Amino acid sequence: MRTSHFVMADTGWPGCAKSLKGVILDLCGVLYDSGEGDGVAIPGSIEAVKKLKESDLQLRFCTNETQATREKFVAKLRRLGFDISVSEVFPPAPAAIAVLKERGLRPHLLVHDGLLPEFDGVDKTNPNCVIVGDAAENFSYQNLNEAFRVLIGLEKPVLFSLGQGRYYKETDGLKLDVGVYMKALEYACDLKAEVIGKPSPTFFQSVLNDMGLQPHEVLMIGDDLLNDVGGAQHCGMKGVQVRTGKYSETRLPR
Amino acid sequence: MRTSHFVMADTGWPGCAKSLKGVILDLCGVLYDSGEGDGVAIPGSIEAVKKLKESDLQLRFCTNETQATREKFVAKLRRLGFDISVSEVFPPAPAAIAVLKERGLRPHLLVHDGLLPEFDGVDKTNPNCVIVGDAAENFSYQNLNEAFRVLIGLEKPVLFSLGQGRYYKETDGLKLDVGVYMKALEYACDLKAEVIGKPSPTFFQSVLNDMGLQPHEVLMIGDDLLNDVGGAQHCGMKGVQVRTGKYSETRLPR
């Protein structure tokens, strides 16, 4: 597996390129590195996006970002120099909304204030499921209780979690991530959450649906072997790992 | 198993009574029923405690109460008519303190304000473990983050949980219990909490230590088949189930 990826990367597009109709790119670690302010674009990435856009391939961007709307997130990418539009970017929240529509579900939201505008057009009356995101300070006892009461009051409780991270680092220290509160609600209600976000097959499928393409027609390019490459391959897509971002930190399987 | 308990209960003390040196009684559902105000004493229970106290048997009381100090809890029992003193009552917090002393641990506390006075005499500087109780409104994002940072900063993180309940009912609705936040911290730090409280063997052992008795010399009487009878038997004690409290709700094993 290791060789094939890097042969693919080293020799340009893989042999299957002729059947390719679309490419999905990860963002952080592939196109830019996060850091102070907006972060910095990775050398060559602005041109790579430009070339892909000039090709016949459909292009989408996948990220697990859940604390900002796509609009704010894309504005940052555009400031970095990328020709990327909002409709091309797929964080977990819009994928969740697609799932809600498919299944006729009305969510109770336990998410970050910055994410709420994503759900403006979604019917949230008389909720029949709960969506938990990285709500940070919104993870109060009262708010978690409220989400719990919605779930426990449902005949068939459905919990969606926008990612399953344990914690992340900010300038003022480590912060608990959404996965921790997902586990709390899972235990309280004796259920299993449906994770939306990489590497969930549901998440990738929502992007494929948007492209109108079959998995074998699409290539996923990312820096994370589990969430990007593994998740894509699990869906029947080709997966390619770049050598930037968290690549250098990754222990490759032998 | 069913028959033997009730033969024991129906015919007075069991055959092993001659080797008995101590009795542990559960409180809620055995001596009193909780409800508005202090609740009500169960008929015959005040006299039963009196008789036990007049015997040669050592007597202790075990409860999973963690929102009040022993002093406040015992004051309620005395108002109900029971001749019970603070030193005889074992909720999880004092049991946890005994474990801290045994293992030279200094706790960071994530507990209810009403429980804090229990830990007044405990060294909490430079903590090397975390104790989580039913903290209710104190389960803020900030407080959970703080407990998490203590744990993740330890070379060998130790988490104690005062019980493992999922939720309970109060007059204004269902409330998340300590077990939910135990699970959250377990996932965040990839560890397994040590539960103190019934049915934990550590909990019962701390009571046995206080009595200076061996398990086979002690009888546990409760209304909960799992937490009282099962927990006691798991430690080598005899367990007897009363027919009050949650007995009637209990589905007995066949």
Coordinates of C-alpha atoms in Angstrom, one line a residue:
Chain A
M1 CA 0.0 0.0 0.0
R2 CA 2.8 2.4 0.9
T3 CA 4.6 2.0 -2.4
S4 CA 1.6 2.4 -4.6
H5 CA 0.7 5.7 -3.1
F6 CA 4.0 7.2 -3.6
V7 CA 4.5 5.7 -7.0
M8 CA 1.2 7.4 -7.8
A9 CA 2.4 10.7 -6.2
D10 CA 5.8 10.6 -7.9
T11 CA 4.7 9.7 -11.4
G12 CA 1.8 12.1 -11.7
W13 CA -1.8 10.9 -12.0
P14 CA -2.3 7.2 -11.5
G15 CA -3.1 4.7 -14.2
C16 CA -6.7 5.0 -13.4
A17 CA -6.7 8.7 -14.3
K18 CA -8.6 8.1 -17.5
S19 CA -11.7 7.0 -15.6
L20 CA -11.4 9.9 -13.1
K21 CA -14.1 12.5 -13.1
G22 CA -13.5 14.2 -9.8
V23 CA -11.0 15.1 -7.0
I24 CA -11.6 15.7 -3.3
L25 CA -8.9 17.7 -1.5
D26 CA -8.4 18.0 2.2
L27 CA -7.6 21.6 3.2
C28 CA -5.5 22.0 6.4
G29 CA -2.1 20.3 5.9
V30 CA -2.7 19.9 2.1
L31 CA -3.4 23.4 0.8
Y32 CA -2.3 25.5 3.9
D33 CA -0.8 25.2 7.4
S34 CA -2.8 26.6 10.2
G35 CA -1.2 29.0 12.6
E36 CA -1.4 32.6 13.8
G37 CA -4.0 34.6 11.9
D38 CA -5.0 32.8 8.7
G39 CA -2.0 30.5 8.5
V40 CA 0.1 30.1 5.4
A41 CA -0.4 28.5 2.0
I42 CA 1.8 25.5 1.2
P43 CA 4.1 26.2 -1.7
G44 CA 2.6 25.1 -5.0
S45 CA -0.8 24.5 -3.6
I46 CA -2.4 27.7 -5.0
E47 CA -1.2 26.7 -8.5
A48 CA -2.3 23.1 -8.1
V49 CA -5.9 24.2 -7.3
K50 CA -5.8 26.5 -10.3
K51 CA -4.6 23.7 -12.6
L52 CA -7.3 21.3 -11.3
K53 CA -10.0 24.0 -11.9
E54 CA -8.8 24.4 -15.5
S55 CA -9.1 20.6 -16.1
D56 CA -12.3 18.7 -16.8
L57 CA -12.3 17.2 -13.3
Q58 CA -14.9 18.1 -10.7
L59 CA -13.3 19.5 -7.6
R60 CA -14.5 19.5 -3.9
F61 CA -12.8 20.3 -0.6
C62 CA -13.3 18.3 2.6
T63 CA -12.5 19.4 6.1
N64 CA -13.6 18.5 9.7
E65 CA -13.9 22.2 10.7
T66 CA -17.0 22.8 12.8
Q67 CA -16.6 26.1 14.7
A68 CA -17.2 28.5 11.7
T69 CA -19.6 28.7 8.8
R70 CA -18.4 27.8 5.3
E71 CA -18.5 31.5 4.5
K72 CA -16.1 32.5 7.1
F73 CA -13.8 29.5 6.5
V74 CA -13.7 30.1 2.7
A75 CA -13.1 33.9 3.2
K76 CA -9.9 32.9 5.0
L77 CA -8.9 30.5 2.2
R78 CA -9.5 33.3 -0.4
R79 CA -7.3 35.7 1.7
L80 CA -4.6 33.1 1.4
G81 CA -4.8 33.2 -2.4
F82 CA -7.0 30.2 -3.2
D83 CA -9.7 30.4 -5.9
I84 CA -12.2 28.4 -3.8
S85 CA -16.0 29.1 -3.5
V86 CA -18.3 28.2 -0.7
S87 CA -20.3 25.6 -2.6
E88 CA -17.1 23.6 -3.2
V89 CA -16.2 23.2 0.5
F90 CA -17.6 20.4 2.6
P91 CA -17.3 20.5 6.4
P92 CA -19.4 18.2 8.5
A93 CA -22.3 20.6 9.1
P94 CA -23.6 20.8 5.5
A95 CA -23.1 17.0 5.2
A96 CA -25.3 16.6 8.3
I97 CA -27.9 18.8 6.8
A98 CA -28.0 16.6 3.7
V99 CA -28.5 13.6 5.9
L100 CA -31.3 15.4 7.8
K101 CA -33.1 16.1 4.5
E102 CA -32.7 12.5 3.3
R103 CA -34.1 11.1 6.4
G104 CA -36.7 13.7 7.3
L105 CA -35.1 14.6 10.6
R106 CA -35.4 17.9 12.6
P107 CA -32.4 18.5 14.8
H108 CA -31.9 19.8 18.3
L109 CA -28.5 21.6 18.0
L110 CA -25.7 21.5 20.6
V111 CA -23.0 23.3 18.6
H112 CA -20.7 26.4 18.6
D113 CA -22.4 29.8 18.1
G114 CA -20.2 30.3 15.0
L115 CA -21.8 27.3 13.3
L116 CA -25.5 28.2 14.0
P117 CA -26.0 30.2 10.8
E118 CA -25.3 27.0 8.8
F119 CA -28.6 25.6 10.1
D120 CA -30.7 28.8 9.5
G121 CA -32.8 27.1 6.8
V122 CA -33.3 23.8 8.7
D123 CA -36.6 23.0 10.4
K124 CA -35.8 22.6 14.1
T125 CA -39.3 22.5 15.5
N126 CA -40.3 19.5 17.5
P127 CA -36.8 17.9 17.1
N128 CA -36.5 14.2 16.4
C129 CA -32.7 14.0 16.6
V130 CA -29.7 15.7 18.2
I131 CA -26.6 17.1 16.5
V132 CA -23.5 17.7 18.7
G133 CA -20.6 19.6 17.3
D134 CA -17.5 21.2 18.9
A135 CA -19.7 23.5 21.1
A136 CA -16.8 24.6 23.4
E137 CA -18.2 27.0 26.0
N138 CA -21.7 26.0 25.0
F139 CA -21.1 22.6 26.6
S140 CA -22.8 23.7 29.9
Y141 CA -24.5 21.2 32.2
Q142 CA -27.8 22.8 31.3
N143 CA -27.2 22.5 27.5
L144 CA -26.0 18.9 27.7
N145 CA -29.0 18.1 29.9
E146 CA -31.3 19.7 27.3
A147 CA -29.8 17.6 24.5
F148 CA -30.1 14.5 26.7
R149 CA -33.7 15.1 27.4
V150 CA -34.5 15.5 23.7
L151 CA -32.8 12.1 23.0
I152 CA -34.3 10.2 25.9
G153 CA -37.7 11.5 25.1
L154 CA -37.6 10.0 21.5
E155 CA -38.9 6.6 20.7
K156 CA -35.9 6.0 18.4
P157 CA -33.2 8.4 19.7
V158 CA -30.8 9.5 16.9
L159 CA -27.5 11.3 17.8
F160 CA -25.2 12.8 15.1
S161 CA -21.7 13.9 16.1
L162 CA -19.8 16.3 13.9
G163 CA -16.5 14.4 14.3
Q164 CA -15.2 12.3 17.1
G165 CA -12.0 14.1 18.3
R166 CA -10.9 13.8 21.9
Y167 CA -9.1 17.2 22.3
Y168 CA -7.1 19.8 20.4
K169 CA -4.6 22.5 21.3
E170 CA -5.2 26.2 21.3
T171 CA -2.9 29.0 22.3
D172 CA -4.3 28.9 25.9
G173 CA -4.0 25.2 26.3
L174 CA -5.8 21.9 25.5
K175 CA -9.5 21.9 24.9
L176 CA -12.0 19.0 25.0
D177 CA -13.4 18.2 21.5
V178 CA -16.8 17.0 20.4
G179 CA -16.0 13.3 20.7
V180 CA -15.9 13.6 24.5
Y181 CA -19.5 14.9 24.7
M182 CA -20.6 12.4 22.1
K183 CA -19.4 9.7 24.4
A184 CA -21.2 11.3 27.4
L185 CA -24.5 11.4 25.5
E186 CA -23.9 7.8 24.2
Y187 CA -23.5 6.5 27.8
A188 CA -26.5 8.6 29.1
C189 CA -28.9 7.2 26.5
D190 CA -27.3 3.8 25.9
L191 CA -26.9 4.4 22.2
K192 CA -24.3 4.8 19.5
A193 CA -23.8 8.1 17.7
E194 CA -23.6 8.4 14.0
V195 CA -20.3 10.3 13.2
I196 CA -20.5 12.8 10.4
G197 CA -17.1 14.1 9.2
K198 CA -14.0 12.3 8.0
P199 CA -13.5 9.3 8.0
S200 CA -17.3 8.5 8.0
P201 CA -18.5 6.9 4.8
T202 CA -21.8 8.9 5.2
F203 CA -19.7 12.1 5.0
F204 CA -17.8 11.1 1.9
Q205 CA -21.0 9.8 0.3
S206 CA -22.7 13.2 0.7
V207 CA -19.8 14.8 -1.3
L208 CA -20.1 12.1 -3.9
N209 CA -23.8 12.8 -4.1
D210 CA -23.1 16.4 -4.6
M211 CA -20.7 15.6 -7.4
G212 CA -23.1 13.1 -9.0
L213 CA -20.2 10.7 -9.3
Q214 CA -19.5 7.1 -8.3
P215 CA -16.7 6.3 -5.8
H216 CA -14.4 4.7 -8.4
E217 CA -14.5 7.9 -10.4
V218 CA -13.1 10.1 -7.6
L219 CA -9.7 10.6 -6.0
M220 CA -9.3 11.8 -2.4
I221 CA -6.0 13.7 -1.6
G222 CA -5.2 14.4 2.1
D223 CA -2.4 14.3 4.7
D224 CA -4.2 12.0 7.2
L225 CA -3.8 8.3 6.6
L226 CA -6.8 7.4 8.7
N227 CA -9.3 10.2 8.1
D228 CA -8.5 11.0 4.5
V229 CA -6.8 8.1 2.7
G230 CA -8.4 5.3 4.8
G231 CA -11.8 6.9 4.8
A232 CA -11.8 7.4 1.1
Q233 CA -10.6 3.8 0.3
H234 CA -13.3 2.5 2.7
C235 CA -15.9 4.2 0.4
G236 CA -14.4 2.7 -2.8
M237 CA -12.5 5.9 -3.8
K238 CA -8.8 6.1 -4.5
G239 CA -6.8 7.7 -1.7
V240 CA -3.5 9.6 -2.1
Q241 CA -1.5 10.9 0.8
V242 CA 0.5 14.1 0.4
R243 CA 3.9 14.6 2.1
T244 CA 2.9 17.9 3.8
G245 CA 0.8 18.6 6.9
K246 CA 0.7 15.8 9.3
Y247 CA 2.4 13.4 6.9
S248 CA 5.7 13.6 8.6
E249 CA 4.1 12.8 11.9
T250 CA 2.3 9.8 10.6
R251 CA 3.4 6.2 11.3
L252 CA 2.8 4.3 8.1
P253 CA 1.5 0.8 8.2
R254 CA 4.1 -1.9 7.2
Chain B
M1 CA -30.0 -17.7 44.9
R2 CA -33.5 -16.3 45.2
T3 CA -34.8 -18.9 47.6
S4 CA -31.8 -18.8 49.9
H5 CA -32.1 -15.0 50.4
F6 CA -35.7 -15.2 51.4
V7 CA -35.3 -18.3 53.5
M8 CA -32.6 -16.2 55.3
A9 CA -35.0 -13.3 55.5
D10 CA -38.0 -15.3 56.5
T11 CA -36.4 -17.4 59.3
G12 CA -34.4 -14.6 61.0
W13 CA -30.6 -14.6 61.0
P14 CA -28.9 -17.1 58.7
G15 CA -27.1 -20.2 59.9
C16 CA -23.8 -18.4 59.6
A17 CA -25.0 -15.8 62.3
K18 CA -22.6 -17.2 64.9
S19 CA -19.6 -16.1 63.0
L20 CA -21.1 -12.7 62.2
K21 CA -19.4 -9.7 63.8
G22 CA -20.8 -6.9 61.7
V23 CA -23.8 -5.6 59.6
I24 CA -23.8 -3.0 56.8
L25 CA -27.2 -1.4 56.0
D26 CA -28.2 0.4 52.9
L27 CA -30.2 3.5 53.8
C28 CA -32.7 4.8 51.1
G29 CA -35.3 2.0 50.5
V30 CA -34.2 0.0 53.5
L31 CA -34.6 2.4 56.5
Y32 CA -36.5 5.3 54.8
D33 CA -38.2 6.2 51.5
S34 CA -37.1 9.5 50.0
G35 CA -39.7 12.0 49.0
E36 CA -40.7 15.5 49.8
G37 CA -38.7 17.1 52.6
D38 CA -36.9 14.4 54.6
G39 CA -38.9 11.5 53.3
V40 CA -40.5 8.9 55.7
A41 CA -39.1 6.1 57.9
I42 CA -40.1 2.5 56.8
P43 CA -42.2 0.8 59.5
G44 CA -40.1 -1.2 61.9
S45 CA -36.8 0.2 60.7
I46 CA -36.2 2.6 63.6
E47 CA -36.6 -0.4 66.0
A48 CA -34.5 -2.7 63.9
V49 CA -31.6 -0.2 64.0
K50 CA -32.1 0.1 67.8
K51 CA -31.9 -3.7 68.3
L52 CA -28.8 -4.0 66.2
K53 CA -27.2 -1.3 68.2
E54 CA -28.0 -3.2 71.5
S55 CA -26.4 -6.3 70.1
D56 CA -22.7 -7.2 69.9
L57 CA -22.6 -6.6 66.2
Q58 CA -20.7 -3.7 64.6
L59 CA -23.0 -1.5 62.5
R60 CA -22.3 0.7 59.4
F61 CA -24.5 2.4 56.9
C62 CA -23.7 2.5 53.1
T63 CA -25.2 5.0 50.6
N64 CA -24.3 6.3 47.1
E65 CA -25.3 9.9 48.2
T66 CA -22.8 12.5 46.9
Q67 CA -24.5 15.8 46.9
A68 CA -24.3 16.5 50.6
T69 CA -21.9 16.0 53.5
R70 CA -22.4 13.2 55.9
E71 CA -23.3 15.7 58.6
K72 CA -26.3 17.1 56.6
F73 CA -27.3 13.6 55.5
V74 CA -27.2 12.2 59.0
A75 CA -29.0 15.2 60.4
K76 CA -31.9 14.2 58.1
L77 CA -31.8 10.6 59.3
R78 CA -31.9 11.7 62.9
R79 CA -34.9 14.0 62.2
L80 CA -36.6 10.8 60.9
G81 CA -36.0 9.1 64.3
F82 CA -32.9 7.0 63.6
D83 CA -30.1 6.7 66.2
I84 CA -27.3 7.1 63.7
S85 CA -24.0 9.0 64.0
V86 CA -21.9 10.5 61.3
S87 CA -19.0 8.1 61.9
E88 CA -21.2 5.1 61.1
V89 CA -22.4 6.4 57.6
F90 CA -20.3 5.7 54.5
P91 CA -21.1 7.6 51.3
P92 CA -18.6 7.4 48.4
A93 CA -16.7 10.6 49.4
P94 CA -15.2 9.4 52.7
A95 CA -14.4 6.1 51.1
A96 CA -12.5 8.0 48.4
I97 CA -10.6 9.9 51.0
A98 CA -9.6 6.7 52.6
V99 CA -8.3 5.5 49.2
L100 CA -6.4 8.8 48.7
K101 CA -4.7 8.3 52.1
E102 CA -3.7 4.7 51.4
R103 CA -2.2 5.6 48.0
G104 CA -0.7 9.0 48.9
L105 CA -2.9 10.8 46.3
R106 CA -3.9 14.5 46.2
P107 CA -7.1 15.1 44.4
H108 CA -8.4 17.7 42.0
L109 CA -12.1 17.9 42.7
L110 CA -14.9 18.1 40.2
V111 CA -17.9 17.7 42.6
H112 CA -21.0 19.4 44.0
D113 CA -20.5 22.4 46.2
G114 CA -22.4 20.6 48.9
L115 CA -19.8 17.9 49.0
L116 CA -16.7 20.2 49.2
P117 CA -16.6 20.4 53.1
E118 CA -15.9 16.6 53.1
F119 CA -12.6 17.3 51.6
D120 CA -11.6 20.1 53.9
G121 CA -8.8 18.2 55.5
V122 CA -7.4 16.7 52.3
D123 CA -4.2 18.0 50.7
K124 CA -5.2 19.2 47.3
T125 CA -2.0 21.0 46.3
N126 CA -0.2 19.9 43.1
P127 CA -2.9 17.2 42.4
N128 CA -2.0 13.8 41.1
C129 CA -5.5 12.4 40.6
V130 CA -9.0 13.6 39.8
I131 CA -12.2 12.9 41.7
V132 CA -15.5 13.4 39.8
G133 CA -18.8 13.3 41.7
D134 CA -22.3 14.4 40.8
A135 CA -21.3 18.0 40.3
A136 CA -24.6 19.0 38.5
E137 CA -24.3 22.7 37.6
N138 CA -20.5 22.6 38.3
F139 CA -20.2 20.4 35.1
S140 CA -19.3 23.5 33.0
Y141 CA -17.0 23.2 29.9
Q142 CA -14.4 25.1 31.8
N143 CA -14.5 22.8 34.9
L144 CA -14.4 19.7 32.8
N145 CA -11.5 21.1 30.8
E146 CA -9.7 21.8 34.0
A147 CA -10.1 18.3 35.3
F148 CA -9.1 16.9 31.9
R149 CA -5.9 19.1 31.8
V150 CA -4.9 17.8 35.3
L151 CA -5.4 14.2 34.1
I152 CA -3.6 14.5 30.8
G153 CA -0.7 16.3 32.5
L154 CA -0.1 13.3 34.8
E155 CA 2.4 10.6 33.9
K156 CA 0.0 8.0 35.3
P157 CA -3.5 9.6 35.2
V158 CA -5.9 8.4 37.9
L159 CA -9.6 9.2 37.8
F160 CA -12.0 8.3 40.6
S161 CA -15.7 8.5 40.0
L162 CA -18.1 8.6 42.9
G163 CA -20.7 6.3 41.3
Q164 CA -21.4 5.5 37.7
G165 CA -25.1 6.5 37.3
R166 CA -26.4 7.7 34.0
Y167 CA -29.2 10.0 35.1
Y168 CA -31.8 10.5 37.8
K169 CA -35.1 12.2 38.2
E170 CA -35.8 15.5 40.0
T171 CA -39.0 17.4 40.3
D172 CA -38.0 19.6 37.3
G173 CA -37.0 16.7 35.1
L174 CA -34.2 14.2 34.3
K175 CA -30.6 15.2 35.2
L176 CA -27.4 13.8 33.9
D177 CA -25.5 11.8 36.6
V178 CA -21.8 11.4 37.4
G179 CA -21.3 8.4 35.2
V180 CA -21.9 10.5 32.0
Y181 CA -19.0 12.8 32.9
M182 CA -16.9 9.8 34.0
K183 CA -17.3 8.4 30.5
A184 CA -16.4 11.8 28.9
L185 CA -13.1 12.0 30.8
E186 CA -12.4 8.3 30.2
Y187 CA -12.6 8.9 26.4
A188 CA -10.7 12.2 26.5
C189 CA -7.8 10.6 28.3
D190 CA -8.1 7.1 27.0
L191 CA -8.2 5.6 30.5
K192 CA -10.6 3.7 32.8
A193 CA -12.0 5.3 35.9
E194 CA -12.0 3.7 39.3
V195 CA -15.6 3.8 40.5
I196 CA -15.9 4.4 44.3
G197 CA -19.4 3.7 45.6
K198 CA -21.6 0.6 45.5
P199 CA -21.1 -1.9 44.0
S200 CA -17.4 -1.3 43.8
P201 CA -15.3 -3.7 45.9
T202 CA -13.0 -0.8 46.9
F203 CA -16.0 0.9 48.5
F204 CA -17.1 -2.1 50.5
Q205 CA -13.5 -2.8 51.5
S206 CA -13.1 0.7 52.9
V207 CA -16.0 0.0 55.2
L208 CA -14.6 -3.4 56.2
N209 CA -11.3 -1.7 57.0
D210 CA -13.1 0.8 59.2
M211 CA -14.9 -2.1 61.0
G212 CA -11.6 -4.1 61.3
L213 CA -13.5 -7.2 60.0
Q214 CA -13.1 -9.8 57.3
P215 CA -15.7 -10.1 54.6
H216 CA -17.1 -13.4 55.8
E217 CA -17.8 -11.9 59.2
V218 CA -20.1 -9.2 57.7
L219 CA -23.7 -9.1 56.4
M220 CA -24.9 -6.5 53.9
I221 CA -28.6 -5.7 53.8
G222 CA -30.0 -3.6 51.0
D223 CA -32.9 -3.3 48.5
D224 CA -30.7 -3.3 45.3
L225 CA -29.8 -6.7 44.0
L226 CA -26.9 -5.4 41.9
N227 CA -25.4 -2.6 44.0
D228 CA -26.1 -4.0 47.5
V229 CA -26.5 -7.8 47.4
G230 CA -24.3 -8.5 44.3
G231 CA -21.6 -6.0 45.4
A232 CA -21.4 -7.5 48.8
Q233 CA -21.3 -11.1 47.6
H234 CA -18.6 -10.1 45.1
C235 CA -16.5 -9.1 48.1
G236 CA -17.1 -12.3 50.0
M237 CA -19.8 -10.9 52.3
K238 CA -23.2 -12.3 52.8
G239 CA -25.9 -10.3 51.1
V240 CA -29.6 -10.0 52.1
Q241 CA -32.2 -8.2 50.1
V242 CA -35.1 -6.6 51.9
R243 CA -38.6 -6.4 50.4
T244 CA -38.9 -2.6 50.7
G245 CA -37.5 0.2 48.5
K246 CA -36.8 -0.8 45.0
Y247 CA -37.3 -4.5 45.8
S248 CA -40.7 -4.5 44.2
E249 CA -39.3 -3.0 41.0
T250 CA -36.5 -5.5 40.8
R251 CA -36.5 -8.3 38.3
L252 CA -35.0 -11.2 40.1
P253 CA -32.6 -13.6 38.2
R254 CA -34.2 -17.0 37.5

